[in-house]
């Protein structure tokens, strides 16, 4: 096989590049009998990238293993959203370095959002020369060539090809029941605390025709659910000419008759009345909205660059609940943004009390190098931030439990996904509102949407049975 020169490849048109990087152009005998170990951290987007990476590794003949010691190639798909990402990366690299002592041919690869950070790449180059390949979030399609062309030097391919949207990507999907579908890449919002626009580049939407083609394929394969993925799904299409908006996209995806459609993440600023109307009117669009608040203080929201006030957020929330009283709304909240006062924090608690979220992911602000918020002076001690997080979590959990208790005694449709990890006599699945349900003796129903009667509620899950 004639391998493309990487620099030359980058100058080619998207169409030609697509052809070159398709998995069928590689030889599955190349690494026959060899194993890959892939670990992914981070959000759904990274998890879905992991499904592409797995398919690419398998196109060269590698098969999966969950034991690092058995692997011939190790790929770490990193996340950069918070500081602790660095500890995870370097802790893992320590294990890889050790494994390479007993297997000098072990190929070590680092990718994901940290591989798009300049300081990380420099550190890998200078302090970790045993790492063989480094590739960024824009270069996953070049993975096979990076492996095939590797030499004694580190083979690094990061930052490049931003702006390209590759189609015809093959995935090794983790599930045969529900699938991730990218609708856009990157993010243009530049919230002042967030590293994502730097690691994933500017917003690039996929063409709706390509998205529909992918969903139709999934319907044919028997998938029951798709989750439309993007950092800011409701800004879908704004970067393309003559393209549908997100509400329009939801409508056409709905027509594919996939039983369940979900989407993450929605930004409050881009949420329109038209969207609310579409979600409320189409049966296969799930009444579940992840609507990150970040802070309840309009002062902090302004410093965060979120583009909405506390009042505007509450107005949107109320509109959603009015149109869909049985919908569930979840959120993300950051405590301890630089110089967050007790008053600011109380505003956040006030919004939580008003919205009574079904659940919330809560974080302590983590300064990310290169973002504006990392340069802001901050006088709030860490102990105060931890206290606030604790207080917030207690409040959030009490509302999660209250929201779950409302389900007890009701019979509702659940998509059953598989055997419960904790109890092999049980299966687990999700309601349309994204509540996890553990169900006794229902193995025969895996892959189906069935009516389940809810018997008990906990903060993070429900128990149910099929009557
Ligand atoms: N696109 C999504 C968020 C993606 S990141 C949105 O706009 O809502 C997921 C969550 O991580 C964010 O919602 C935020 O709550 C949190 N997060 C992002 N950067 C952070 C930082 N520097 N420190 C702490 N939490 C952060
Ligand atoms: Fe980050 Fe803001 Fe973009 Fe979400 S919208 S990914 S928080 S910059
Ligand atoms: Fe992490 Fe990158 Fe996602 S930083 S949260 S993996 S976009």
Short mmCIF file of C-alpha atoms and ligand atoms in Angstrom, two decimals:
data_model
loop_
_atom_site.label_atom_id
_atom_site.label_comp_id
_atom_site.label_asym_id
_atom_site.label_seq_id
_atom_site.Cartn_x
_atom_site.Cartn_y
_atom_site.Cartn_z
CA UNK A 1 0.00 0.00 0.00
CA UNK A 2 1.26 3.46 -0.94
CA UNK A 3 1.20 5.61 2.19
CA UNK A 4 0.35 9.28 1.88
CA UNK A 5 2.86 11.85 3.00
CA UNK A 6 1.17 13.63 5.92
CA UNK A 7 2.15 17.16 4.97
CA UNK A 8 1.04 16.59 1.40
CA UNK A 9 -2.18 14.93 2.60
CA UNK A 10 -3.13 18.04 4.51
CA UNK A 11 -3.04 20.09 1.30
CA UNK A 12 -5.50 17.77 -0.44
CA UNK A 13 -9.18 18.46 -0.74
CA UNK A 14 -11.49 17.02 1.88
CA UNK A 15 -12.85 14.51 -0.60
CA UNK A 16 -9.43 13.08 -1.41
CA UNK A 17 -8.47 13.03 2.25
CA UNK A 18 -11.65 11.13 3.09
CA UNK A 19 -10.72 8.51 0.56
CA UNK A 20 -7.21 8.08 1.87
CA UNK A 21 -8.18 7.77 5.50
CA UNK A 22 -11.12 5.38 5.16
CA UNK A 23 -10.56 2.27 7.25
CA UNK A 24 -11.01 -0.07 4.29
CA UNK A 25 -7.84 1.35 2.77
CA UNK A 26 -5.78 -0.26 5.53
CA UNK A 27 -4.72 -3.86 5.89
CA UNK A 28 -6.13 -5.79 8.84
CA UNK A 29 -3.24 -8.27 8.63
CA UNK A 30 -0.68 -5.59 9.52
CA UNK A 31 -0.91 -6.08 13.30
CA UNK A 32 -2.80 -9.39 13.33
CA UNK A 33 -2.70 -11.06 16.75
CA UNK A 34 -1.66 -7.83 18.52
CA UNK A 35 -3.73 -6.08 21.17
CA UNK A 36 -4.74 -2.52 21.96
CA UNK A 37 -5.55 -0.92 25.30
CA UNK A 38 -7.63 2.25 24.99
CA UNK A 39 -8.57 4.46 27.91
CA UNK A 40 -10.84 7.49 27.47
CA UNK A 41 -11.49 10.32 29.92
CA UNK A 42 -13.86 13.26 29.54
CA UNK A 43 -17.18 14.07 27.94
CA UNK A 44 -19.43 12.18 25.52
CA UNK A 45 -17.55 13.71 22.62
CA UNK A 46 -14.34 12.12 23.77
CA UNK A 47 -16.12 8.82 24.38
CA UNK A 48 -17.41 8.94 20.81
CA UNK A 49 -13.92 9.81 19.52
CA UNK A 50 -12.81 6.68 21.40
CA UNK A 51 -15.25 4.68 19.25
CA UNK A 52 -13.55 6.07 16.12
CA UNK A 53 -10.08 5.33 17.50
CA UNK A 54 -11.10 1.73 18.30
CA UNK A 55 -12.40 1.20 14.73
CA UNK A 56 -9.16 2.62 13.29
CA UNK A 57 -7.01 0.36 15.47
CA UNK A 58 -9.08 -2.67 14.46
CA UNK A 59 -8.67 -1.77 10.76
CA UNK A 60 -4.96 -2.49 11.26
CA UNK A 61 -5.71 -5.85 12.91
CA UNK A 62 -5.40 -4.95 16.61
CA UNK A 63 -7.96 -6.52 18.98
CA UNK A 64 -9.02 -4.98 22.32
CA UNK A 65 -7.71 -5.84 25.78
CA UNK A 66 -8.50 -4.32 29.15
CA UNK A 67 -5.10 -5.32 30.54
CA UNK A 68 -2.30 -2.83 30.00
CA UNK A 69 0.32 -5.58 30.48
CA UNK A 70 -1.09 -7.53 27.52
CA UNK A 71 -1.16 -4.60 25.11
CA UNK A 72 1.04 -3.99 22.05
CA UNK A 73 -0.36 -0.48 21.72
CA UNK A 74 -1.73 1.79 24.44
CA UNK A 75 -3.78 4.88 23.61
CA UNK A 76 -4.77 7.43 26.23
CA UNK A 77 -7.62 9.68 25.07
CA UNK A 78 -7.32 12.64 27.46
CA UNK A 79 -9.62 15.37 28.78
CA UNK A 80 -8.37 18.84 29.72
CA UNK A 81 -11.43 20.38 31.34
CA UNK A 82 -10.01 20.50 34.87
CA UNK A 83 -6.57 20.58 36.44
CA UNK A 84 -6.72 16.99 37.78
CA UNK A 85 -6.52 15.84 34.14
CA UNK A 86 -2.77 16.37 34.36
CA UNK A 87 -2.40 14.04 37.35
CA UNK A 88 -4.36 11.36 35.48
CA UNK A 89 -2.16 11.70 32.39
CA UNK A 90 1.16 11.62 34.20
CA UNK A 91 0.02 8.85 36.56
CA UNK A 92 -0.94 6.77 33.56
CA UNK A 93 2.29 7.57 31.72
CA UNK A 94 4.21 6.20 34.70
CA UNK A 95 2.46 2.85 34.24
CA UNK A 96 3.12 2.90 30.48
CA UNK A 97 6.82 3.66 30.98
CA UNK A 98 7.04 0.70 33.34
CA UNK A 99 5.21 -1.58 30.85
CA UNK A 100 7.62 -0.50 28.11
CA UNK A 101 10.55 -1.77 30.18
CA UNK A 102 9.30 -5.34 29.80
CA UNK A 103 7.98 -4.82 26.25
CA UNK A 104 10.24 -2.43 24.36
CA UNK A 105 8.04 -2.63 21.23
CA UNK A 106 5.00 -1.27 23.09
CA UNK A 107 3.55 1.68 21.16
CA UNK A 108 2.37 4.49 23.43
CA UNK A 109 -0.06 7.08 22.04
CA UNK A 110 -1.56 10.19 23.64
CA UNK A 111 -4.54 11.96 22.12
CA UNK A 112 -7.65 13.92 23.07
CA UNK A 113 -7.97 17.44 24.40
CA UNK A 114 -4.68 17.54 26.33
CA UNK A 115 -2.85 16.70 23.12
CA UNK A 116 -4.12 20.06 21.80
CA UNK A 117 -2.46 21.96 24.66
CA UNK A 118 0.87 23.41 23.69
CA UNK A 119 2.44 23.10 27.14
CA UNK A 120 1.42 19.44 27.37
CA UNK A 121 2.86 18.62 23.94
CA UNK A 122 6.12 20.37 24.85
CA UNK A 123 6.32 18.44 28.09
CA UNK A 124 5.66 15.14 26.30
CA UNK A 125 8.42 15.97 23.82
CA UNK A 126 11.01 16.95 26.40
CA UNK A 127 10.25 14.77 29.44
CA UNK A 128 8.52 11.72 28.01
CA UNK A 129 10.42 10.67 24.87
CA UNK A 130 9.18 7.07 25.28
CA UNK A 131 5.74 8.26 24.09
CA UNK A 132 5.63 7.24 20.42
CA UNK A 133 2.70 9.13 18.97
CA UNK A 134 0.75 12.24 19.93
CA UNK A 135 -2.29 13.28 17.94
CA UNK A 136 -4.87 15.97 18.56
CA UNK A 137 -8.64 16.13 18.30
CA UNK A 138 -8.40 17.30 14.65
CA UNK A 139 -6.10 14.45 13.61
CA UNK A 140 -7.81 11.26 14.69
CA UNK A 141 -8.31 10.26 11.06
CA UNK A 142 -4.52 10.09 10.65
CA UNK A 143 -4.07 7.52 13.42
CA UNK A 144 -3.29 4.57 11.17
CA UNK A 145 -0.64 6.55 9.28
CA UNK A 146 0.91 7.77 12.51
CA UNK A 147 1.24 4.17 13.64
CA UNK A 148 2.52 2.88 10.30
CA UNK A 149 4.97 5.75 9.79
CA UNK A 150 6.34 5.81 13.32
CA UNK A 151 10.08 5.70 13.74
CA UNK A 152 12.46 6.04 16.64
CA UNK A 153 11.43 9.65 17.09
CA UNK A 154 8.16 10.83 18.55
CA UNK A 155 5.55 11.15 15.83
CA UNK A 156 3.46 14.21 16.66
CA UNK A 157 0.44 15.50 14.79
CA UNK A 158 -1.63 18.06 16.63
CA UNK A 159 -3.47 21.37 16.17
CA UNK A 160 -3.86 20.94 12.41
CA UNK A 161 -6.72 20.49 9.94
CA UNK A 162 -9.04 22.68 11.97
CA UNK A 163 -12.06 23.58 9.90
CA UNK A 164 -12.31 20.23 8.17
CA UNK A 165 -15.34 18.07 8.81
CA UNK A 166 -14.68 14.48 7.87
CA UNK A 167 -17.52 12.25 6.77
CA UNK A 168 -17.84 8.49 6.33
CA UNK A 169 -16.11 7.86 9.64
CA UNK A 170 -16.40 4.29 10.89
CA UNK A 171 -17.05 3.71 14.59
CA UNK A 172 -16.78 0.68 16.80
CA UNK A 173 -19.85 1.61 18.83
CA UNK A 174 -19.95 0.55 22.48
CA UNK A 175 -23.67 -0.22 22.25
CA UNK A 176 -25.95 -1.87 19.72
CA UNK A 177 -28.94 -0.11 21.28
CA UNK A 178 -28.02 3.56 21.53
CA UNK A 179 -25.56 5.59 19.50
CA UNK A 180 -23.79 8.93 19.62
CA UNK A 181 -24.08 11.09 16.52
CA UNK A 182 -21.90 14.18 16.17
CA UNK A 183 -23.81 17.12 14.75
CA UNK A 184 -21.12 19.69 15.27
CA UNK A 185 -17.50 19.94 16.40
CA UNK A 186 -15.79 22.65 18.45
CA UNK A 187 -17.28 25.64 20.22
CA UNK A 188 -17.33 29.39 19.58
CA UNK A 189 -18.61 30.55 22.94
CA UNK A 190 -15.29 31.10 24.75
CA UNK A 191 -16.74 31.09 28.27
CA UNK A 192 -13.89 32.64 30.23
CA UNK A 193 -13.15 29.57 32.37
CA UNK A 194 -13.33 26.96 29.61
CA UNK A 195 -10.57 25.30 27.60
CA UNK A 196 -12.81 23.55 25.07
CA UNK A 197 -12.71 26.21 22.30
CA UNK A 198 -8.90 25.94 22.42
CA UNK A 199 -8.76 22.14 22.37
CA UNK A 200 -11.59 21.49 19.92
CA UNK A 201 -11.41 24.57 17.68
CA UNK A 202 -14.13 26.74 16.28
CA UNK A 203 -17.68 25.46 15.74
CA UNK A 204 -18.07 23.32 12.63
CA UNK A 205 -21.51 21.83 11.97
CA UNK A 206 -21.98 18.71 9.89
CA UNK A 207 -24.37 18.95 6.96
CA UNK A 208 -27.88 17.88 7.96
CA UNK A 209 -27.94 15.51 4.95
CA UNK A 210 -24.91 13.64 6.37
CA UNK A 211 -26.43 13.52 9.86
CA UNK A 212 -29.69 12.10 8.50
CA UNK A 213 -27.77 9.53 6.43
CA UNK A 214 -26.00 8.35 9.58
CA UNK A 215 -29.22 8.17 11.64
CA UNK A 216 -31.03 6.29 8.86
CA UNK A 217 -28.20 3.74 8.82
CA UNK A 218 -28.54 3.34 12.59
CA UNK A 219 -32.30 2.80 12.26
CA UNK A 220 -31.61 0.07 9.70
CA UNK A 221 -29.18 -1.56 12.13
CA UNK A 222 -31.91 -1.65 14.78
CA UNK A 223 -30.70 1.14 17.05
CA UNK A 224 -33.36 2.43 19.46
CA UNK A 225 -31.81 5.76 20.41
CA UNK A 226 -29.48 8.43 19.10
CA UNK A 227 -27.91 11.26 21.09
CA UNK A 228 -27.05 14.26 18.94
CA UNK A 229 -23.71 15.52 20.18
CA UNK A 230 -22.11 18.93 20.33
CA UNK A 231 -20.75 21.40 22.89
CA UNK A 232 -23.53 23.75 21.97
CA UNK A 233 -26.09 21.78 19.99
CA UNK A 234 -28.64 24.55 19.71
CA UNK A 235 -26.14 26.72 17.84
CA UNK A 236 -26.19 23.98 15.19
CA UNK A 237 -25.99 25.25 11.61
CA UNK A 238 -25.09 28.85 12.47
CA UNK A 239 -21.66 28.37 10.87
CA UNK A 240 -23.08 27.01 7.58
CA UNK A 241 -24.88 28.72 4.71
CA UNK A 242 -28.34 27.46 3.75
CA UNK A 243 -28.47 24.93 6.57
CA UNK A 244 -31.27 24.02 8.97
CA UNK A 245 -31.23 25.42 12.50
CA UNK A 246 -31.33 23.04 15.46
CA UNK A 247 -35.13 22.98 15.67
CA UNK A 248 -35.23 22.15 11.94
CA UNK A 249 -32.62 19.43 12.39
CA UNK A 250 -34.62 17.87 15.25
CA UNK A 251 -37.66 17.73 13.00
CA UNK A 252 -35.88 15.88 10.19
CA UNK A 253 -34.14 13.50 12.59
CA UNK A 254 -37.55 12.81 14.12
CA UNK A 255 -38.83 11.74 10.70
CA UNK A 256 -36.27 8.92 10.49
CA UNK A 257 -38.51 7.19 13.07
CA UNK A 258 -35.64 6.36 15.39
CA UNK A 259 -37.59 5.57 18.59
CA UNK A 260 -35.65 7.97 20.83
CA UNK A 261 -33.74 11.18 20.16
CA UNK A 262 -31.63 12.93 22.78
CA UNK A 263 -29.20 15.84 22.49
CA UNK A 264 -26.38 17.36 24.59
CA UNK A 265 -25.40 20.05 25.45
CA UNK A 266 -27.80 22.96 25.13
CA UNK A 267 -26.55 26.48 25.85
CA UNK A 268 -29.27 28.69 27.38
CA UNK A 269 -28.27 31.61 25.13
CA UNK A 270 -29.11 29.71 21.92
CA UNK A 271 -32.33 28.12 23.18
CA UNK A 272 -35.30 29.32 21.12
CA UNK A 273 -39.07 29.09 21.54
CA UNK A 274 -39.12 27.14 18.27
CA UNK A 275 -36.89 24.49 19.87
CA UNK A 276 -39.15 24.19 22.90
CA UNK A 277 -42.11 23.81 20.59
CA UNK A 278 -40.44 21.06 18.53
CA UNK A 279 -39.25 19.10 21.58
CA UNK A 280 -42.74 19.30 23.07
CA UNK A 281 -44.53 18.26 19.86
CA UNK A 282 -42.56 15.26 18.57
CA UNK A 283 -43.03 11.98 20.44
CA UNK A 284 -39.61 10.56 19.66
CA UNK A 285 -37.75 13.65 20.93
CA UNK A 286 -37.13 12.94 24.60
CA UNK A 287 -38.34 15.45 27.21
CA UNK A 288 -34.93 15.70 28.81
CA UNK A 289 -32.85 18.86 28.68
CA UNK A 290 -29.37 19.38 30.09
CA UNK A 291 -29.26 23.14 30.60
CA UNK A 292 -26.02 24.25 32.25
CA UNK A 293 -26.51 27.14 34.66
CA UNK A 294 -22.85 27.53 35.79
CA UNK A 295 -23.79 30.24 38.29
CA UNK A 296 -26.96 31.85 39.63
CA UNK A 297 -25.31 35.23 40.07
CA UNK A 298 -25.71 37.60 37.13
CA UNK A 299 -22.45 39.30 38.17
CA UNK A 300 -20.52 36.01 37.95
CA UNK A 301 -22.35 34.96 34.77
CA UNK A 302 -21.11 38.16 33.16
CA UNK A 303 -17.53 37.45 34.25
CA UNK A 304 -17.94 33.93 32.88
CA UNK A 305 -19.06 35.33 29.52
CA UNK A 306 -22.22 33.23 29.59
CA UNK A 307 -24.39 35.86 27.84
CA UNK A 308 -27.48 35.43 30.05
CA UNK A 309 -28.58 36.76 33.43
CA UNK A 310 -30.13 34.88 36.33
CA UNK A 311 -33.53 36.27 35.34
CA UNK A 312 -33.18 35.27 31.68
CA UNK A 313 -32.16 31.75 32.68
CA UNK A 314 -35.16 31.41 35.00
CA UNK A 315 -37.48 32.73 32.30
CA UNK A 316 -36.21 30.09 29.87
CA UNK A 317 -36.47 27.37 32.50
CA UNK A 318 -40.07 28.32 33.26
CA UNK A 319 -40.96 28.36 29.56
CA UNK A 320 -39.58 24.83 29.17
CA UNK A 321 -41.50 23.55 32.18
CA UNK A 322 -44.68 25.27 31.07
CA UNK A 323 -44.51 23.62 27.64
CA UNK A 324 -43.38 20.26 29.09
CA UNK A 325 -44.41 19.90 32.73
CA UNK A 326 -43.15 16.30 32.89
CA UNK A 327 -39.77 17.01 31.35
CA UNK A 328 -36.59 16.62 33.36
CA UNK A 329 -33.99 19.35 33.39
CA UNK A 330 -30.45 18.82 34.64
CA UNK A 331 -27.56 21.24 34.93
CA UNK A 332 -23.86 21.97 35.48
CA UNK A 333 -22.76 24.39 38.20
CA UNK A 334 -19.31 25.81 39.00
CA UNK A 335 -18.66 27.09 42.53
CA UNK A 336 -15.69 29.21 43.53
CA UNK A 337 -15.26 31.19 40.32
CA UNK A 338 -12.63 33.88 41.08
CA UNK A 339 -13.91 36.19 43.83
CA UNK A 340 -17.33 34.57 44.08
CA UNK A 341 -18.90 36.12 47.20
CA UNK A 342 -21.27 34.50 49.68
CA UNK A 343 -23.98 36.61 48.08
CA UNK A 344 -23.13 35.29 44.60
CA UNK A 345 -23.18 31.75 45.94
CA UNK A 346 -26.57 32.32 47.58
CA UNK A 347 -27.91 33.40 44.18
CA UNK A 348 -26.83 29.99 42.85
CA UNK A 349 -28.63 28.25 45.73
CA UNK A 350 -31.67 30.39 44.97
CA UNK A 351 -31.77 29.21 41.35
CA UNK A 352 -31.39 25.58 42.49
CA UNK A 353 -34.31 26.08 44.88
CA UNK A 354 -36.40 27.60 42.11
CA UNK A 355 -35.54 25.05 39.40
CA UNK A 356 -35.38 21.95 41.63
CA UNK A 357 -33.22 20.16 39.06
CA UNK A 358 -33.58 16.46 38.47
CA UNK A 359 -29.82 16.29 38.91
CA UNK A 360 -26.74 18.45 38.60
CA UNK A 361 -23.03 18.05 37.95
CA UNK A 362 -21.18 20.37 40.30
CA UNK A 363 -17.57 21.47 40.10
CA UNK A 364 -15.09 23.69 41.91
CA UNK A 365 -13.61 26.23 39.48
CA UNK A 366 -10.33 24.97 38.11
CA UNK A 367 -8.01 27.52 36.49
CA UNK A 368 -7.03 26.40 32.98
CA UNK A 369 -3.89 27.95 31.56
CA UNK A 370 -4.61 30.13 28.53
CA UNK A 371 -8.19 31.00 29.54
CA UNK A 372 -9.06 34.53 30.74
CA UNK A 373 -10.44 33.33 34.10
CA UNK A 374 -7.13 31.70 34.98
CA UNK A 375 -5.58 35.19 35.09
CA UNK A 376 -8.26 36.66 37.38
CA UNK A 377 -7.12 37.41 40.93
CA UNK A 378 -8.87 35.17 43.41
CA UNK A 379 -9.06 35.79 47.15
CA UNK A 380 -11.50 32.97 48.03
CA UNK A 381 -9.78 30.24 50.09
CA UNK A 382 -10.10 26.65 48.83
CA UNK A 383 -11.74 25.61 52.13
CA UNK A 384 -14.58 28.06 51.46
CA UNK A 385 -15.02 26.70 47.93
CA UNK A 386 -15.15 23.16 49.30
CA UNK A 387 -17.77 24.16 51.88
CA UNK A 388 -19.87 25.74 49.15
CA UNK A 389 -19.61 22.65 46.98
CA UNK A 390 -20.69 20.48 49.89
CA UNK A 391 -23.66 22.70 50.68
CA UNK A 392 -24.66 22.83 47.01
CA UNK A 393 -24.42 19.05 46.64
CA UNK A 394 -26.65 18.46 49.66
CA UNK A 395 -29.31 20.74 48.19
CA UNK A 396 -29.01 19.28 44.69
CA UNK A 397 -29.24 15.70 46.02
CA UNK A 398 -32.33 16.47 48.07
CA UNK A 399 -34.09 17.68 44.92
CA UNK A 400 -32.87 14.66 42.92
CA UNK A 401 -34.42 12.35 45.51
CA UNK A 402 -37.66 14.36 45.58
CA UNK A 403 -37.84 14.29 41.75
CA UNK A 404 -37.24 10.52 41.70
CA UNK A 405 -39.85 9.85 44.40
CA UNK A 406 -42.54 11.29 42.14
CA UNK A 407 -42.05 8.26 39.87
CA UNK A 408 -42.91 5.64 42.51
CA UNK A 409 -46.09 3.74 41.61
CA UNK A 410 -46.09 4.98 38.02
CA UNK A 411 -45.76 2.72 34.98
CA UNK A 412 -43.49 4.28 32.36
CA UNK A 413 -41.58 3.26 29.21
CA UNK A 414 -37.95 2.28 29.78
CA UNK A 415 -35.35 1.40 27.14
CA UNK A 416 -33.60 -1.63 28.59
CA UNK A 417 -29.90 -1.55 27.81
CA UNK A 418 -28.21 -4.46 29.55
CA UNK A 419 -27.36 -6.44 32.67
CA UNK A 420 -26.74 -4.33 35.76
CA UNK A 421 -23.06 -4.22 36.74
CA UNK A 422 -23.88 -4.40 40.44
CA UNK A 423 -26.42 -7.24 40.32
CA UNK A 424 -26.47 -9.77 37.49
CA UNK A 425 -30.10 -10.67 38.27
CA UNK A 426 -31.12 -7.18 37.27
CA UNK A 427 -31.13 -5.19 34.06
CA UNK A 428 -30.84 -1.44 33.71
CA UNK A 429 -32.41 1.07 31.42
CA UNK A 430 -33.47 4.70 31.13
CA UNK A 431 -36.83 6.46 31.16
CA UNK A 432 -37.55 9.08 28.50
CA UNK A 433 -36.54 11.65 31.13
CA UNK A 434 -33.13 9.93 31.50
CA UNK A 435 -33.75 8.32 34.89
CA UNK A 436 -31.71 5.20 35.51
CA UNK A 437 -33.96 2.25 36.42
CA UNK A 438 -32.79 -1.12 37.78
CA UNK A 439 -35.28 -3.87 36.99
CA UNK A 440 -35.56 -7.44 38.29
CA UNK A 441 -35.83 -10.45 36.01
CA UNK A 442 -36.18 -8.70 32.66
CA UNK A 443 -33.19 -10.14 30.72
CA UNK A 444 -35.45 -11.03 27.80
CA UNK A 445 -36.27 -7.40 27.17
CA UNK A 446 -32.75 -6.06 26.54
CA UNK A 447 -32.85 -3.71 23.55
CA UNK A 448 -36.57 -3.02 23.87
CA UNK A 449 -38.67 -0.18 25.21
CA UNK A 450 -41.04 -1.71 27.76
CA UNK A 451 -43.47 -0.43 30.38
CA UNK A 452 -41.94 -0.66 33.84
CA UNK A 453 -43.66 -0.03 37.16
CA UNK A 454 -41.48 1.98 39.52
CA UNK A 455 -41.32 0.43 42.99
CA UNK A 456 -38.69 2.54 44.77
CA UNK A 457 -36.63 5.71 44.38
CA UNK A 458 -33.11 6.64 45.45
CA UNK A 459 -31.18 9.88 44.78
CA UNK A 460 -29.48 8.54 41.65
CA UNK A 461 -31.69 5.66 40.46
CA UNK A 462 -35.10 4.04 40.49
CA UNK A 463 -36.09 0.40 41.06
CA UNK A 464 -38.78 -1.15 38.92
CA UNK A 465 -40.49 -4.30 37.74
CA UNK A 466 -42.33 -5.46 34.67
CA UNK A 467 -45.91 -6.36 35.52
N1 LIG B 1 -20.57 22.86 26.40
C1 LIG B 1 -21.06 22.65 27.68
C2 LIG B 1 -20.04 22.31 28.72
C3 LIG B 1 -18.88 21.47 28.45
S1 LIG B 1 -17.74 21.27 29.75
C4 LIG B 1 -21.75 23.92 28.14
O1 LIG B 1 -21.50 24.98 27.68
O2 LIG B 1 -22.52 23.82 29.06
C5 LIG B 1 -18.72 20.51 31.02
C6 LIG B 1 -18.81 21.29 32.27
O3 LIG B 1 -17.55 21.38 32.89
C7 LIG B 1 -19.23 22.73 32.12
O4 LIG B 1 -20.60 22.88 31.96
C8 LIG B 1 -18.72 23.36 33.38
O5 LIG B 1 -19.67 23.31 34.41
C9 LIG B 1 -17.53 22.50 33.74
N2 LIG B 1 -16.27 23.24 33.54
C10 LIG B 1 -15.77 23.70 32.37
N3 LIG B 1 -14.61 24.38 32.58
C11 LIG B 1 -14.39 24.32 33.92
C12 LIG B 1 -13.37 24.83 34.76
N4 LIG B 1 -12.35 25.52 34.28
N5 LIG B 1 -13.46 24.58 36.10
C13 LIG B 1 -14.49 23.89 36.61
N6 LIG B 1 -15.47 23.38 35.86
C14 LIG B 1 -15.44 23.59 34.53
FE1 LIG B 2 -16.96 25.64 27.19
FE2 LIG B 2 -18.74 27.58 27.16
FE3 LIG B 2 -18.20 26.24 24.91
FE4 LIG B 2 -19.51 25.04 26.89
S1 LIG B 2 -20.22 26.81 25.68
S2 LIG B 2 -17.80 24.21 25.72
S3 LIG B 2 -18.59 25.93 28.72
S4 LIG B 2 -16.80 27.58 26.02
FE1 LIG B 3 -12.77 17.20 28.28
FE2 LIG B 3 -12.30 17.85 25.82
FE3 LIG B 3 -14.67 16.96 26.50
S1 LIG B 3 -11.61 18.94 27.59
S2 LIG B 3 -14.88 17.64 28.61
S3 LIG B 3 -12.80 15.82 26.59
S4 LIG B 3 -14.22 18.50 24.97
#
